XYZ file of C-alpha atoms in Angstrom:
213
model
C 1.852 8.328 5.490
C 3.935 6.366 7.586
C 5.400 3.127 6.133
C 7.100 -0.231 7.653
C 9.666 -2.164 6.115
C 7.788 -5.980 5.626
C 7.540 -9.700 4.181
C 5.414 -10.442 1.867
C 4.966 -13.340 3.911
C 4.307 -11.379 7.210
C 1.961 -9.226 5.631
C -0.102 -12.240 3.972
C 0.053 -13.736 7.835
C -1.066 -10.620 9.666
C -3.449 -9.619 6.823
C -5.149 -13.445 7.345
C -5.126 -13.008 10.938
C -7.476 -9.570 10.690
C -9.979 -11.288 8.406
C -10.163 -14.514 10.826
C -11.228 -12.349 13.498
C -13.491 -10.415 11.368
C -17.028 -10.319 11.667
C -19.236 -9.100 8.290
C -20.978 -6.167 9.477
C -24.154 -6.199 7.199
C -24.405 -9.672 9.100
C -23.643 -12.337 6.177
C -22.222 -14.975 7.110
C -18.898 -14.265 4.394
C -16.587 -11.802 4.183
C -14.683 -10.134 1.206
C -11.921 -8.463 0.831
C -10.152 -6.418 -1.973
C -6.510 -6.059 -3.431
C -6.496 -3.521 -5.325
C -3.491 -2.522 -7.832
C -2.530 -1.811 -10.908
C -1.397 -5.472 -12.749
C 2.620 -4.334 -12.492
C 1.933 -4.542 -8.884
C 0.804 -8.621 -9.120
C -2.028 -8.227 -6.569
C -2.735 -11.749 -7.558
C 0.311 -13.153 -5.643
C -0.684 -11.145 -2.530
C -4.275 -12.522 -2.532
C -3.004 -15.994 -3.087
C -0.554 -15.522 -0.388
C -3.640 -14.457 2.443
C -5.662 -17.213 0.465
C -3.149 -20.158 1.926
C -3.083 -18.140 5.553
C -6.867 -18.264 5.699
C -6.953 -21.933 5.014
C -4.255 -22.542 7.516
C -6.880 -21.343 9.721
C -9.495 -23.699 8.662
C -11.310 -21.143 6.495
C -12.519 -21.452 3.407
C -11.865 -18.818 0.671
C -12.161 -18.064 -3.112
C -9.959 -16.175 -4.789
C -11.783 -14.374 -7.946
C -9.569 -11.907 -10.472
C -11.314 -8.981 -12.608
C -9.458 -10.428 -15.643
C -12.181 -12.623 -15.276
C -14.558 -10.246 -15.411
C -13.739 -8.156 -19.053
C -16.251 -6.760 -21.047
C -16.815 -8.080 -24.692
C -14.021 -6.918 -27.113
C -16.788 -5.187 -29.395
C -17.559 -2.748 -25.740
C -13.984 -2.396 -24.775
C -12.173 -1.473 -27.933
C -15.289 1.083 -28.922
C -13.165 3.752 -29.037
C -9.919 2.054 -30.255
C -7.936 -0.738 -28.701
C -5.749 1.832 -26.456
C -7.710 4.115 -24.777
C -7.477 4.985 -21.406
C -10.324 6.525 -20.292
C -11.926 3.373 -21.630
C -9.797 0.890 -19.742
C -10.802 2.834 -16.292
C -14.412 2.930 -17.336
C -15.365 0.396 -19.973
C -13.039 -2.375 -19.711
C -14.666 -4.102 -16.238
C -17.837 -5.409 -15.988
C -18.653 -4.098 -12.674
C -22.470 -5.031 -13.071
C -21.454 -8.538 -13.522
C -19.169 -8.194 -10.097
C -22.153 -7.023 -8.628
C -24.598 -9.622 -9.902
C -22.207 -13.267 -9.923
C -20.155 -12.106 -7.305
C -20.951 -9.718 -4.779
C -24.980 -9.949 -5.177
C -25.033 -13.856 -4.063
C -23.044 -12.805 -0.808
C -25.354 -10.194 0.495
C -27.101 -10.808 3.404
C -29.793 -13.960 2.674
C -27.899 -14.802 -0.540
C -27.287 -17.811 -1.796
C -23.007 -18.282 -1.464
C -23.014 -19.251 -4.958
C -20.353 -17.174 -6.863
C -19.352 -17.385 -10.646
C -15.713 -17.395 -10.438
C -15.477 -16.078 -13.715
C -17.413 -14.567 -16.860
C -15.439 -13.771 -19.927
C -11.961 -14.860 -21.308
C -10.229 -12.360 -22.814
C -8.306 -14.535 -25.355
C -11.220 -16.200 -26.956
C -13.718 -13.353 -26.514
C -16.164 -15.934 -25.223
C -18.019 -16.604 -22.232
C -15.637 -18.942 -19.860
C -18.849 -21.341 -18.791
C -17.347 -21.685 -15.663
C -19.545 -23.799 -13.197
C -20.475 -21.422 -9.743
C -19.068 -22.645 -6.974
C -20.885 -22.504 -3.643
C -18.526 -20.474 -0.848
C -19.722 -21.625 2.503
C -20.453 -20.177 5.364
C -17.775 -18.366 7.353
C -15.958 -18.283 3.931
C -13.796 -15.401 2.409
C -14.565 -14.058 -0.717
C -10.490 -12.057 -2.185
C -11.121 -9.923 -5.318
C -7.971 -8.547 -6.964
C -7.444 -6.246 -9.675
C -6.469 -3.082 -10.822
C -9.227 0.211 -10.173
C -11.238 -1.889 -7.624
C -11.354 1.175 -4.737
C -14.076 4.071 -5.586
C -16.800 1.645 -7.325
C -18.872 0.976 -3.493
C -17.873 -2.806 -3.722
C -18.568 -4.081 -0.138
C -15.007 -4.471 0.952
C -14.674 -5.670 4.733
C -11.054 -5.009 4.195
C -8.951 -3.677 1.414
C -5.607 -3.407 0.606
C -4.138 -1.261 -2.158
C -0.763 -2.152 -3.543
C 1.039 1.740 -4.549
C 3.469 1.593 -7.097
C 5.265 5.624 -8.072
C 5.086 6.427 -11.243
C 8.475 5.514 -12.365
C 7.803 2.407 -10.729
C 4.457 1.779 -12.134
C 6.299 2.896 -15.898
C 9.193 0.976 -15.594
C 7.397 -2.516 -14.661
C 4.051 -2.049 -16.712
C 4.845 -4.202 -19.616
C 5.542 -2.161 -23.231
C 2.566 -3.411 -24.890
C 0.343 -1.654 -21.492
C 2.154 1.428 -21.296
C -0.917 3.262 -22.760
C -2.724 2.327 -19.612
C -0.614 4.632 -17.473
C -2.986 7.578 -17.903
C -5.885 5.747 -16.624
C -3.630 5.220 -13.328
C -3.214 8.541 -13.017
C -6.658 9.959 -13.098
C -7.247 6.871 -10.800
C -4.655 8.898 -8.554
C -6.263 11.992 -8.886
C -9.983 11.075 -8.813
C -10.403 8.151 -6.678
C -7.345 8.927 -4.241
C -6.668 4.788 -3.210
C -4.656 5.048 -0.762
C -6.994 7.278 1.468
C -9.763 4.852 0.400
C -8.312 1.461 1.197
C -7.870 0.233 4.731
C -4.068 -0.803 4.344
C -1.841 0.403 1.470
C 1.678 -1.157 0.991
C 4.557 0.413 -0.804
C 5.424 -1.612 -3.771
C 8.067 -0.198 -5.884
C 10.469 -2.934 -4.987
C 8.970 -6.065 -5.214
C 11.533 -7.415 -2.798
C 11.538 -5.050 0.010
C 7.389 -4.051 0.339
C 6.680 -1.692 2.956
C 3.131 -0.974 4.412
C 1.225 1.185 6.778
C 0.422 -1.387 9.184
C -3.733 -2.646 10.217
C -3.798 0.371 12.847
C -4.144 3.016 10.451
């Protein structure tokens, strides 16, 4: 895989640029786009960055995190509060994606998107109010294990980290999560999957393989 030194800043620019002259090809009138990586990697930032790009260019976008999207406590922590093979397959509520987030901009949906489900902290529903995305809008969904679940991505991008990277920036409290990264590796192969992967062991000097791939 062939990688080029890059900005953060040029990458949020060019990445913007690709989705402006996009066009949804199951005909919506919205596109959506994933950054996937594991939460060392901050895929937040990067959507964020594309986010203000996009509304340079007189789109509108929302921005929606799977930390929003957590199962209840009681279904995550079902077979102890630190196992991995439930963090890749428990811990998301993918049907919930699929239903508040995805479902609404199908083809003939509504553009009505629930930003957000459950909070984590309180182990309580947020009762966040939908918001309506309009029209030629941009739907960014970032978190970690997105690629390899059929989300509709128009583009995706998946933020690599090695593993001595991912170990030595996943916080202490997380390292039992590793494992689940590495079957993710093995099983789901993201960086064949995604449309753009960027290098991210140094958080100062990224590196990507470019749109062309």
């Amino acid at each position: 895989m062939r990688l080029e030194p890059i900005t953060w800043e040029r990458m949020a620019d060019a990445l913007a640029a690709r989705l402006d002259a996009l066009a949804p090809p199951d005909g919506s009138p919205w596109l959506k786009a994933g950054v996937d990586g594991a939460p060392a990697a901050a895929g937040g930032e990067l959507a964020e960055r594309i986010a203000r790009e996009l509304r340079l260019r007189g789109r509108a976008v929302l921005v929606v995190s799977t930390e929003g999207f957590l199962r209840p406590a009681s279904l995550r922590y079902e077979y102890g509060k630190r196992d991995p093979d439930s963090y890749a397959d428990g811990w998301f509520d993918t049907g919930a994606l699929w239903r508040e987030v995805f479902g609404p901009l199908e083809p003939g949906g509504s553009g009505r998107v629930l930003p957000d489900l459950w909070d984590p902290v309180t182990d309580r529903a947020t009762r966040s109010p939908y918001e309506r995305l309009p029209e030629g809008g941009v739907l960014l969904v970032h978190g970690p294990l997105l690629l390899g679940r059929w989300f509709p991505f128009d583009l995706s991008v998946h933020l690599r980290l090695s593993p001595g990277a991912l170990r030595r920036r996943t916080a202490e409290e997380w390292l039992w999560t590793l494992p689940a990264f590495a079957r993710y590796e093995r099983e789901t192969d993201p960086g064949a999957a995604a449309d753009v992967v960027v290098r991210a062991d140094d958080p100062r000097h990224p590196a990507w393989t470019g749109l062309e791939r």
